Every structure is written in C-alpha cells, then in structure tokens.
PDB file of C-alpha atoms in Angstrom:
ATOM      1  CA  MET X 499     102.950  85.291  91.602  1.00 56.00           C
ATOM      2  CA  ILE X 500     102.879  85.888  87.841  1.00 66.00           C
ATOM      3  CA  GLY X 501     103.626  89.677  87.599  1.00 76.00           C
ATOM      4  CA  ALA X 502     102.907  93.084  89.189  1.00 86.00           C
ATOM      5  CA  ASN X 503     101.929  96.842  88.106  1.00 96.00           C
ATOM      6  CA  ILE X 504     103.351  99.162  90.666  1.00 97.00           C
ATOM      7  CA  TYR X 505     101.753 102.469  91.134  1.00 98.00           C
ATOM      8  CA  THR X 506     102.656 105.564  93.603  1.00 98.00           C
ATOM      9  CA  ILE X 507     100.002 107.148  95.579  1.00 99.00           C
ATOM     10  CA  ASN X 508     101.217 110.760  96.155  1.00 98.00           C
ATOM     11  CA  PRO X 509     100.519 112.462  99.810  1.00 98.00           C
ATOM     12  CA  GLN X 510      97.258 113.647 100.323  1.00 98.00           C
ATOM     13  CA  SER X 511      95.495 111.733  97.277  1.00 98.00           C
ATOM     14  CA  ALA X 512      93.977 108.698  96.068  1.00 98.00           C
ATOM     15  CA  LYS X 513      93.844 106.087  93.221  1.00 99.00           C
ATOM     16  CA  ALA X 514      91.114 103.566  92.090  1.00 98.00           C
ATOM     17  CA  PHE X 515      91.959 100.527  90.530  1.00 98.00           C
ATOM     18  CA  PHE X 516      90.116  97.592  88.916  1.00 98.00           C
ATOM     19  CA  VAL X 517      90.976  94.047  90.553  1.00 98.00           C
ATOM     20  CA  LYS X 518      90.034  90.839  89.643  1.00 98.00           C
ATOM     21  CA  ALA X 519      89.139  87.990  92.083  1.00 98.00           C
ATOM     22  CA  ASP X 520      92.155  86.406  93.484  1.00 97.00           C
ATOM     23  CA  GLN X 521      94.353  89.118  92.583  1.00 97.00           C
ATOM     24  CA  LEU X 522      96.827  90.464  95.151  1.00 98.00           C
ATOM     25  CA  ILE X 523      97.075  94.109  96.257  1.00 99.00           C
ATOM     26  CA  LYS X 524      99.967  94.873  98.338  1.00 99.00           C
ATOM     27  CA  ILE X 525     100.129  98.379 100.010  1.00 99.00           C
ATOM     28  CA  ILE X 526     103.488  99.595 101.065  1.00 99.00           C
ATOM     29  CA  ASP X 527     104.661 102.441 103.205  1.00 98.00           C
ATOM     30  CA  PRO X 528     107.659 103.333 101.546  1.00 98.00           C
ATOM     31  CA  LYS X 529     109.015 105.966 104.059  1.00 96.00           C
ATOM     32  CA  GLY X 530     107.160 105.019 107.383  1.00 96.00           C
ATOM     33  CA  HIS X 531     104.584 106.406 109.505  1.00 95.00           C
ATOM     34  CA  GLN X 532     101.666 106.749 106.934  1.00 97.00           C
ATOM     35  CA  THR X 533      98.324 105.703 107.071  1.00 97.00           C
ATOM     36  CA  GLY X 534      95.585 105.553 104.494  1.00 98.00           C
ATOM     37  CA  ASP X 535      92.151 104.290 103.560  1.00 98.00           C
ATOM     38  CA  ILE X 536      90.806 101.602 101.307  1.00 98.00           C
ATOM     39  CA  PHE X 537      87.179 101.669  99.977  1.00 98.00           C
ATOM     40  CA  ALA X 538      85.912  98.815  97.788  1.00 98.00           C
ATOM     41  CA  VAL X 539      82.896  98.487  95.375  1.00 97.00           C
ATOM     42  CA  VAL X 540      81.779  95.266  93.698  1.00 98.00           C
ATOM     43  CA  SER X 541      82.439  95.837  90.168  1.00 98.00           C
ATOM     44  CA  SER X 542      78.989  94.324  89.029  1.00 97.00           C
ATOM     45  CA  ASP X 543      76.982  96.171  91.582  1.00 96.00           C
ATOM     46  CA  SER X 544      78.061  99.589  92.825  1.00 94.00           C
ATOM     47  CA  THR X 545      75.300  99.056  95.410  1.00 94.00           C
ATOM     48  CA  GLU X 546      77.401  96.592  97.186  1.00 96.00           C
ATOM     49  CA  CYS X 547      80.584  98.091  98.878  1.00 96.00           C
ATOM     50  CA  LEU X 548      82.759  97.389 101.835  1.00 97.00           C
ATOM     51  CA  SER X 549      81.015  97.881 105.216  1.00 97.00           C
ATOM     52  CA  THR X 550      83.377  98.039 108.378  1.00 97.00           C
ATOM     53  CA  GLY X 551      80.017  97.396 110.399  1.00 97.00           C
ATOM     54  CA  VAL X 552      79.635  94.063 108.750  1.00 98.00           C
ATOM     55  CA  THR X 553      83.282  93.130 108.994  1.00 98.00           C
ATOM     56  CA  ILE X 554      83.223  93.653 112.770  1.00 98.00           C
ATOM     57  CA  ASP X 555      79.989  91.587 112.923  1.00 98.00           C
ATOM     58  CA  CYS X 556      81.456  88.590 110.849  1.00 99.00           C
ATOM     59  CA  ASN X 557      84.898  88.583 112.421  1.00 98.00           C
ATOM     60  CA  ALA X 558      83.509  89.201 116.020  1.00 98.00           C
ATOM     61  CA  ASN X 559      86.434  91.632 116.536  1.00 97.00           C
ATOM     62  CA  ILE X 560      87.326  95.287 115.711  1.00 96.00           C
ATOM     63  CA  TYR X 561      91.128  94.038 115.223  1.00 96.00           C
ATOM     64  CA  LEU X 562      91.846  92.022 112.054  1.00 97.00           C
ATOM     65  CA  ASN X 563      94.483  89.415 111.629  1.00 96.00           C
ATOM     66  CA  GLU X 564      95.953  87.431 108.620  1.00 98.00           C
ATOM     67  CA  LYS X 565      93.452  85.409 106.869  1.00 98.00           C
ATOM     68  CA  ASP X 566      90.473  87.409 108.337  1.00 99.00           C
ATOM     69  CA  PHE X 567      88.029  88.996 105.564  1.00 99.00           C
ATOM     70  CA  LEU X 568      86.847  92.305 105.039  1.00 99.00           C
ATOM     71  CA  TYR X 569      82.787  92.166 104.359  1.00 99.00           C
ATOM     72  CA  SER X 570      80.347  94.031 102.121  1.00 98.00           C
ATOM     73  CA  ASN X 571      77.313  95.546 103.127  1.00 96.00           C
ATOM     74  CA  LYS X 572      75.651  92.372 101.839  1.00 98.00           C
ATOM     75  CA  TYR X 573      77.632  90.136 104.160  1.00 99.00           C
ATOM     76  CA  ASN X 574      79.875  88.881 101.360  1.00 99.00           C
ATOM     77  CA  LYS X 575      83.463  88.740 101.304  1.00 99.00           C
ATOM     78  CA  LEU X 576      85.201  91.129  99.597  1.00 99.00           C
ATOM     79  CA  LEU X 577      88.987  90.944 100.798  1.00 99.00           C
ATOM     80  CA  GLN X 578      91.285  88.656 102.584  1.00 99.00           C
ATOM     81  CA  ILE X 579      94.195  89.897 104.611  1.00 99.00           C
ATOM     82  CA  GLU X 580      97.063  87.522 103.084  1.00 98.00           C
ATOM     83  CA  GLU X 581     100.010  88.822 104.713  1.00 98.00           C
ATOM     84  CA  ASP X 582     100.562  91.826 107.263  1.00 98.00           C
ATOM     85  CA  LYS X 583     103.977  93.138 108.253  1.00 98.00           C
ATOM     86  CA  VAL X 584     102.287  96.146 110.327  1.00 98.00           C
ATOM     87  CA  GLY X 585      99.263  94.429 112.472  1.00 96.00           C
ATOM     88  CA  THR X 586      97.471  97.995 113.402  1.00 96.00           C
ATOM     89  CA  HIS X 587      94.640  98.854 111.328  1.00 97.00           C
ATOM     90  CA  ASP X 588      91.474 100.475 112.131  1.00 97.00           C
ATOM     91  CA  LEU X 589      87.569  99.848 111.373  1.00 97.00           C
ATOM     92  CA  ILE X 590      86.208 102.672 113.541  1.00 94.00           C
ATOM     93  CA  HIS X 591      87.272 105.936 112.523  1.00 93.00           C
ATOM     94  CA  PRO X 592      85.608 107.711 109.567  1.00 93.00           C
ATOM     95  CA  THR X 593      87.265 108.683 106.620  1.00 94.00           C
ATOM     96  CA  CYS X 594      88.750 112.328 107.145  1.00 95.00           C
ATOM     97  CA  SER X 595      86.609 114.924 105.447  1.00 94.00           C
ATOM     98  CA  GLN X 596      86.643 118.782 105.247  1.00 96.00           C
ATOM     99  CA  ARG X 597      84.112 118.927 107.703  1.00 96.00           C
ATOM    100  CA  MET X 598      86.222 116.824 110.011  1.00 94.00           C
ATOM    101  CA  TYR X 599      89.038 119.384 109.652  1.00 96.00           C
ATOM    102  CA  GLU X 600      86.782 122.232 110.393  1.00 96.00           C
ATOM    103  CA  VAL X 601      85.606 120.645 113.626  1.00 96.00           C
ATOM    104  CA  HIS X 602      88.638 119.094 115.071  1.00 94.00           C
ATOM    105  CA  TYR X 603      91.369 121.256 113.488  1.00 94.00           C
ATOM    106  CA  ASN X 604      90.009 124.640 113.239  1.00 94.00           C
ATOM    107  CA  VAL X 605      90.627 124.538 109.579  1.00 94.00           C
ATOM    108  CA  ASP X 606      88.970 127.339 107.661  1.00 92.00           C
ATOM    109  CA  LYS X 607      89.906 126.669 104.009  1.00 93.00           C
ATOM    110  CA  PRO X 608      89.735 123.848 101.492  1.00 95.00           C
ATOM    111  CA  HIS X 609      91.871 121.030 102.615  1.00 96.00           C
ATOM    112  CA  PRO X 610      92.597 117.627 101.073  1.00 96.00           C
ATOM    113  CA  SER X 611      90.804 114.942 102.607  1.00 96.00           C
ATOM    114  CA  CYS X 612      90.349 110.821 101.854  1.00 96.00           C
ATOM    115  CA  HIS X 613      86.610 111.630 101.705  1.00 96.00           C
ATOM    116  CA  GLN X 614      86.884 113.913  98.618  1.00 96.00           C
ATOM    117  CA  ASN X 615      89.778 112.241  97.124  1.00 97.00           C
ATOM    118  CA  ILE X 616      88.043 108.528  97.000  1.00 97.00           C
ATOM    119  CA  GLN X 617      85.115 110.473  95.792  1.00 96.00           C
ATOM    120  CA  ASP X 618      86.888 111.727  92.941  1.00 97.00           C
ATOM    121  CA  CYS X 619      88.729 108.539  91.920  1.00 97.00           C
ATOM    122  CA  LEU X 620      85.816 106.522  91.926  1.00 97.00           C
ATOM    123  CA  LYS X 621      83.954 108.827  89.537  1.00 96.00           C
ATOM    124  CA  GLU X 622      86.522 107.839  87.153  1.00 96.00           C
ATOM    125  CA  PHE X 623      84.596 104.643  87.176  1.00 97.00           C
ATOM    126  CA  GLY X 624      81.079 106.263  87.072  1.00 95.00           C
ATOM    127  CA  ILE X 625      80.457 105.311  90.921  1.00 94.00           C
ATOM    128  CA  GLU X 626      79.520 108.116  93.180  1.00 89.00           C
ATOM    129  CA  TYR X 627      79.231 107.726  96.982  1.00 83.00           C
ATOM    130  CA  LYS X 628      78.428 110.964  98.258  1.00 77.00           C
ATOM    131  CA  ASN X 629      77.525 109.679 101.651  1.00 78.00           C
ATOM    132  CA  LEU X 630      80.771 107.643 102.056  1.00 86.00           C
ATOM    133  CA  THR X 631      81.786 107.533 106.002  1.00 79.00           C
ATOM    134  CA  THR X 632      83.579 104.368 107.065  1.00 85.00           C
ATOM    135  CA  VAL X 633      86.555 102.651 105.538  1.00 96.00           C
ATOM    136  CA  PHE X 634      89.169 100.242 106.280  1.00 98.00           C
ATOM    137  CA  ASN X 635      92.129 102.538 107.756  1.00 98.00           C
ATOM    138  CA  PHE X 636      95.340 100.534 107.089  1.00 98.00           C
ATOM    139  CA  PHE X 637      98.203 101.065 109.281  1.00 98.00           C
ATOM    140  CA  LEU X 638      96.324 103.407 111.524  1.00 96.00           C
ATOM    141  CA  ASN X 639      97.166 102.566 115.151  1.00 95.00           C
ATOM    142  CA  SER X 640      94.096 102.817 117.256  1.00 93.00           C
ATOM    143  CA  ARG X 641      93.103 100.952 120.706  1.00 92.00           C
ATOM    144  CA  ILE X 642      90.370 100.985 122.911  1.00 93.00           C
ATOM    145  CA  ASP X 643      91.166 101.291 126.594  1.00 94.00           C
ATOM    146  CA  GLU X 644      89.262  99.523 129.754  1.00 94.00           C
ATOM    147  CA  ASN X 645      86.675 102.560 129.966  1.00 96.00           C
ATOM    148  CA  GLY X 646      85.869 102.380 126.063  1.00 94.00           C
ATOM    149  CA  LYS X 647      88.049 105.342 125.224  1.00 95.00           C
ATOM    150  CA  ILE X 648      89.490 105.242 121.683  1.00 94.00           C
ATOM    151  CA  ILE X 649      93.332 106.002 121.968  1.00 92.00           C
ATOM    152  CA  TYR X 650      94.902 107.067 118.536  1.00 90.00           C
ATOM    153  CA  ASN X 651      98.711 106.904 118.325  1.00 90.00           C
ATOM    154  CA  LYS X 652     101.292 107.311 115.662  1.00 89.00           C
ATOM    155  CA  THR X 653     101.389 104.408 113.129  1.00 91.00           C
ATOM    156  CA  VAL X 654     103.782 101.639 113.885  1.00 93.00           C
ATOM    157  CA  ALA X 655     104.317 101.159 110.326  1.00 95.00           C
ATOM    158  CA  ASN X 656     108.042 101.278 109.524  1.00 96.00           C
ATOM    159  CA  PRO X 657     109.709 101.875 106.095  1.00 97.00           C
ATOM    160  CA  GLY X 658     109.146  99.213 103.598  1.00 98.00           C
ATOM    161  CA  ARG X 659     106.255  97.435 105.934  1.00 98.00           C
ATOM    162  CA  PHE X 660     103.300  96.311 103.971  1.00 99.00           C
ATOM    163  CA  ILE X 661      99.946  94.471 104.064  1.00 99.00           C
ATOM    164  CA  THR X 662      98.799  92.239 101.034  1.00 99.00           C
ATOM    165  CA  LEU X 663      95.051  91.674 100.277  1.00 99.00           C
ATOM    166  CA  ARG X 664      93.531  89.066  98.266  1.00 99.00           C
ATOM    167  CA  ALA X 665      90.527  89.811  96.346  1.00 99.00           C
ATOM    168  CA  CYS X 666      87.568  87.738  96.861  1.00 99.00           C
ATOM    169  CA  THR X 667      85.411  88.853  93.806  1.00 98.00           C
ATOM    170  CA  ASP X 668      85.984  91.580  90.947  1.00 99.00           C
ATOM    171  CA  LEU X 669      86.150  94.907  92.452  1.00 99.00           C
ATOM    172  CA  ILE X 670      86.866  98.568  92.232  1.00 98.00           C
ATOM    173  CA  ILE X 671      89.123  99.667  94.952  1.00 98.00           C
ATOM    174  CA  ALA X 672      90.061 103.263  96.159  1.00 98.00           C
ATOM    175  CA  ILE X 673      93.354 103.590  98.121  1.00 99.00           C
ATOM    176  CA  THR X 674      94.395 106.914  99.760  1.00 98.00           C
ATOM    177  CA  SER X 675      97.479 108.288 101.122  1.00 98.00           C
ATOM    178  CA  CYS X 676      95.900 110.002 104.307  1.00 96.00           C
ATOM    179  CA  SER X 677      95.541 113.706 104.295  1.00 95.00           C
ATOM    180  CA  VAL X 678      96.027 114.295 107.919  1.00 94.00           C
ATOM    181  CA  THR X 679      99.115 116.280 109.026  1.00 93.00           C
ATOM    182  CA  GLN X 680      97.544 117.797 112.159  1.00 93.00           C
ATOM    183  CA  SER X 681      98.083 114.751 114.345  1.00 89.00           C
ATOM    184  CA  ALA X 682     100.239 112.130 115.239  1.00 85.00           C
ATOM    185  CA  LEU X 683      98.342 109.596 113.251  1.00 85.00           C
ATOM    186  CA  ASN X 684     100.969 110.294 110.392  1.00 90.00           C
ATOM    187  CA  ASN X 685     103.579 111.733 112.530  1.00 90.00           C
ATOM    188  CA  PHE X 686     102.425 115.003 111.697  1.00 92.00           C
ATOM    189  CA  SER X 687     103.441 114.731 108.194  1.00 92.00           C
ATOM    190  CA  ALA X 688     102.246 113.296 104.803  1.00 95.00           C
ATOM    191  CA  SER X 689     104.083 110.970 102.373  1.00 97.00           C
ATOM    192  CA  SER X 690     103.303 108.582  99.536  1.00 98.00           C
ATOM    193  CA  ILE X 691     102.017 104.783  99.334  1.00 98.00           C
ATOM    194  CA  VAL X 692     103.062 102.292  97.035  1.00 99.00           C
ATOM    195  CA  VAL X 693     100.597  99.834  95.607  1.00 99.00           C
ATOM    196  CA  GLU X 694     101.520  96.621  93.708  1.00 98.00           C
ATOM    197  CA  LEU X 695      98.718  95.068  91.934  1.00 98.00           C
ATOM    198  CA  ILE X 696      99.867  91.318  91.608  1.00 97.00           C
ATOM    199  CA  ALA X 697      98.674  88.707  89.143  1.00 94.00           C
ATOM    200  CA  THR X 698      98.373  85.142  90.285  1.00 87.00           C
ATOM    201  CA  GLU X 699      97.849  81.979  88.328  1.00 78.00           C
ATOM    202  CA  ASN X 700      94.123  81.770  89.753  1.00 75.00           C
ATOM    203  CA  ASN X 701      92.922  84.819  88.007  1.00 69.00           C
ATOM    204  CA  GLY X 702      94.732  83.658  84.757  1.00 59.00           C
ATOM    205  CA  GLY X 703      97.934  85.296  85.419  1.00 57.00           C
ATOM    206  CA  THR X 704      96.425  89.049  83.996  1.00 55.00           C
ATOM    207  CA  ILE X 705      96.890  92.198  85.735  1.00 54.00           C
TER     208      ILE X 705
END
C-alpha cells in the first residue's frame, strides 16, 4: 500500500468513484450493523457491468469468500475479495427502490433508496442504468433454508469491520449506505459507511 483517500458515505446516500486496475477499495462499517450496495461499470465500456447472476455462475456458489471474484455481464472479472472481516454478503436481494418501499413497507411518500442513489451518482460520470436491479449487497446477512426460503437477519458487521476489494480493471464503482430502516437488515436504523481507496505499486501508486 502506498497511500489512501478516505470518503464518508452518509446514511441513505451513495458515492461513485473511478478506480484503476489493481487499486484496493476498503469498505468499513464504523458504527456497526449497516449494509450497503456495490454496483460496478467498466470505465471503457458502460454496457459492461456487474452481474450477480454471472458471479453466482462463475463461482458456482451464492456465498463468496476471500479470493473469490465478482464478474460482469460479459463474464469478465471485475473485483476480487482481498480481505473480508464480516463474512456475510448477498447476491440475491435486488437493490432497494421506491417501489419496494411501497410494496413491502406501505410507504406512500418519496423515500431514499439505493436504486435512486446509485443512478444519481453514476450520472456524474455520464452513465445511466434505469433498469438497475442486482447489486452486491455487502454485509447483508442472508441465508437459504432447506426449503429454499431466504432468511434475512441483522447484519453481523460490528463496528470497524470491513471488506477490501481489488479492482481487476478500470471501473466506475457506486457504493451506498443502505436506506432501509424498516427491518432488521440494518438494525432498524441507518448509519454511514467509510470507503478507503488505496493505491498500490501495481497501479503506479496513484489514487
């Protein structure tokens, strides 16, 4: 590691970043029990983006471990899990959206959502993904029982826990602090996420 830039993602918001190949992205839960979403787009080709379906296919697993990869819709490696101090993440749940709040929580007024927050911050890079659905839900604690039912529990991310990803190519990455406060996913609250973009010798030591 050569140097790092540190960013805070406020509760129920998102930020997008340009990251170079081999750069590290460290995502930290400073207060504990907060989840978030990652969506990645190849910087040289906005039609190539993170696919959770392809990620499941290539890993032959719905659970990811250290050294596993996140893949694109074109079956290319986008990100590798370098270090993981939480161990529970999700590739199944769609990003929260206004419609989800209406259907699941009977919300009848505008509500912050990862879906809208990701779209908004990607627009800063000239990228639009109106049909965004699947993302990598970091720290989200989901399991499937013997009958195929998906069980969602409070995240086990304690204060200061983190996951570090390594970029496999130049990317635009959107990272959220999840907006859901109506369930146990985030312990019925919303808090910030900290992101460290870490330069390495292999990417020229630039951030």
